[in-house]
Amino acid sequence: MHFLVVEDTADVAEAIIERLERGGHACDRAASLADAMHFAAASTYDLVILDINLPDGSGLDFLKWLRGRRNAVPVLVLTARLAVDDKIGALDFGADDYMVKPFDLGELEARVRAIVRRRSGEAGARLSAGNLEFDMVTRLATVDGEPLSLTPREQLLLEIFLANKGRVLEKEELIMRLFGMDADAGPNAIELYVGRLRRKLSGAGMEIKTLRGLGYQARACEPGPALP
């Protein structure tokens, strides 16, 4: 998935991003309120991890700005403040969860999974298409119960297609979701990863169609025989 980490303390942001990227997610980092607004206006995110104390304002102002634009992206708030009123205020402004610094990265990752699971409506954290299943927690993909050998980026790409079955996904959106805004990746990289994933999904109940000039579309299909 594609996350925005809004955190001005470099070592904290780097630790969060490293942990999430190890899980196969793409992350952008904003170090200020202005940067966060710029990123959120330019791209679509699956979750925002938001520090309240920013150098040019409060993270709560960013949260109010998001909700004022009818942007329902899930938000996990981070803060060094301990007051109950702060927690209530963040939740009232539309935050999905709240963690007090210092925090354990393992717990942060678990909270992120729980938020995404709740928002996606996938109680079991599973996405499927016919005989193809993907577990969002373990990152395991199977066809007819047999595991597929996927790289972390292929796992992320499969997750994006399964979560957006029937929707046309432009190459630019896939670049953002797979590599983040700072990555030096182009359409050829997307074509390469889609091609690899297609080959590994041989015999699965989902196909990835190329719509010339538009992008890609994942569709449910009757599973065919696997390639030898």
Tab-separated table of C-alpha atoms in Angstrom, residues 85-194:
chain	number	residue	atom	x	y	z
A	85	ASP	CA	-8.015	15.956	25.968
A	86	ASP	CA	-5.407	15.734	23.191
A	87	LYS	CA	-6.417	12.183	22.416
A	88	ILE	CA	-10.103	13.062	22.418
A	89	GLY	CA	-9.415	16.080	20.216
A	90	ALA	CA	-7.539	14.012	17.629
A	91	LEU	CA	-10.284	11.394	17.483
A	92	ASP	CA	-12.974	14.073	17.276
A	93	PHE	CA	-11.188	15.634	14.302
A	94	GLY	CA	-11.356	12.304	12.471
A	95	ALA	CA	-8.265	10.309	13.469
A	96	ASP	CA	-8.637	6.530	13.341
A	97	ASP	CA	-6.144	5.760	16.109
A	98	TYR	CA	-3.671	7.447	18.445
A	99	MET	CA	-0.211	6.457	19.757
A	100	VAL	CA	1.934	8.258	22.334
A	101	LYS	CA	5.694	8.576	21.831
A	102	PRO	CA	7.887	6.688	22.452
A	103	PHE	CA	6.228	3.715	20.813
A	104	ASP	CA	7.187	0.216	19.704
A	105	LEU	CA	7.517	-0.216	15.936
A	106	GLY	CA	5.935	-3.652	16.124
A	107	GLU	CA	2.854	-2.191	17.802
A	108	LEU	CA	2.749	0.624	15.237
A	109	GLU	CA	2.781	-1.924	12.415
A	110	ALA	CA	-0.008	-3.917	14.107
A	111	ARG	CA	-2.112	-0.743	14.529
A	112	VAL	CA	-1.584	0.089	10.844
A	113	ARG	CA	-2.765	-3.382	9.816
A	114	ALA	CA	-5.823	-3.100	12.061
A	115	ILE	CA	-6.803	0.319	10.645
A	116	VAL	CA	-6.440	-0.826	7.037
A	117	ARG	CA	-8.398	-3.984	7.818
A	118	ARG	CA	-11.262	-2.023	9.393
A	119	ARG	CA	-11.401	0.518	6.588
A	120	SER	CA	-11.296	-2.096	3.823
A	121	GLY	CA	-14.017	-4.198	5.432
A	122	GLU	CA	-11.801	-7.252	5.210
A	123	ALA	CA	-12.345	-8.710	8.696
A	124	GLY	CA	-9.986	-11.579	7.960
A	125	ALA	CA	-7.475	-9.325	6.197
A	126	ARG	CA	-7.842	-11.422	3.022
A	127	LEU	CA	-8.410	-10.397	-0.578
A	128	SER	CA	-9.513	-12.934	-3.159
A	129	ALA	CA	-10.545	-13.576	-6.762
A	130	GLY	CA	-11.786	-17.104	-7.407
A	131	ASN	CA	-9.039	-19.542	-6.465
A	132	LEU	CA	-6.573	-16.701	-5.800
A	133	GLU	CA	-6.174	-15.470	-2.214
A	134	PHE	CA	-3.896	-12.891	-0.640
A	135	ASP	CA	-3.428	-12.505	3.128
A	136	MET	CA	-2.718	-8.839	3.879
A	137	VAL	CA	-1.081	-9.667	7.227
A	138	THR	CA	1.228	-12.562	6.312
A	139	ARG	CA	1.681	-11.248	2.713
A	140	LEU	CA	1.130	-14.803	1.421
A	141	ALA	CA	-0.566	-15.319	-1.954
A	142	THR	CA	-1.980	-18.720	-2.927
A	143	VAL	CA	-3.669	-20.277	-5.955
A	144	ASP	CA	-5.781	-23.313	-5.097
A	145	GLY	CA	-4.042	-23.272	-1.725
A	146	GLU	CA	-0.561	-23.467	-3.252
A	147	PRO	CA	1.737	-20.575	-2.272
A	148	LEU	CA	3.101	-18.218	-4.907
A	149	SER	CA	6.688	-17.009	-4.736
A	150	LEU	CA	6.358	-13.217	-4.948
A	151	THR	CA	8.820	-10.441	-4.218
A	152	PRO	CA	7.644	-7.702	-1.792
A	153	ARG	CA	6.863	-5.379	-4.720
A	154	GLU	CA	4.952	-8.097	-6.552
A	155	GLN	CA	2.971	-8.707	-3.346
A	156	LEU	CA	2.120	-5.011	-3.180
A	157	LEU	CA	1.116	-4.916	-6.843
A	158	LEU	CA	-1.131	-7.969	-6.395
A	159	GLU	CA	-2.715	-6.349	-3.333
A	160	ILE	CA	-3.441	-3.168	-5.321
A	161	PHE	CA	-5.073	-5.095	-8.173
A	162	LEU	CA	-7.150	-7.297	-5.856
A	163	ALA	CA	-8.370	-4.295	-3.846
A	164	ASN	CA	-9.328	-2.475	-7.067
A	165	LYS	CA	-10.854	-5.262	-9.178
A	166	GLY	CA	-12.719	-3.790	-12.147
A	167	ARG	CA	-11.172	-0.342	-11.748
A	168	VAL	CA	-8.839	1.040	-14.404
A	169	LEU	CA	-5.497	1.917	-12.803
A	170	GLU	CA	-3.285	4.357	-14.680
A	171	LYS	CA	0.449	3.694	-14.839
A	172	GLU	CA	1.154	6.951	-12.998
A	173	GLU	CA	-0.988	5.858	-10.052
A	174	LEU	CA	0.745	2.478	-9.922
A	175	ILE	CA	4.154	4.193	-9.967
A	176	MET	CA	3.105	6.307	-6.955
A	177	ARG	CA	1.719	3.321	-5.051
A	178	LEU	CA	4.643	1.009	-5.789
A	179	PHE	CA	7.598	3.357	-5.551
A	180	GLY	CA	6.430	6.554	-3.806
A	181	MET	CA	6.768	10.107	-5.056
A	182	ASP	CA	10.560	10.339	-4.688
A	183	ALA	CA	11.397	7.215	-6.662
A	184	ASP	CA	13.034	7.490	-10.068
A	185	ALA	CA	10.745	4.949	-11.734
A	186	GLY	CA	8.837	5.170	-14.992
A	187	PRO	CA	6.240	3.315	-17.055
A	188	ASN	CA	8.773	0.669	-18.120
A	189	ALA	CA	9.200	-0.412	-14.494
A	190	ILE	CA	5.435	-0.885	-14.139
A	191	GLU	CA	5.288	-2.901	-17.376
A	192	LEU	CA	8.096	-5.107	-16.072
A	193	TYR	CA	6.379	-5.820	-12.738
A	194	VAL	CA	2.961	-6.371	-14.322
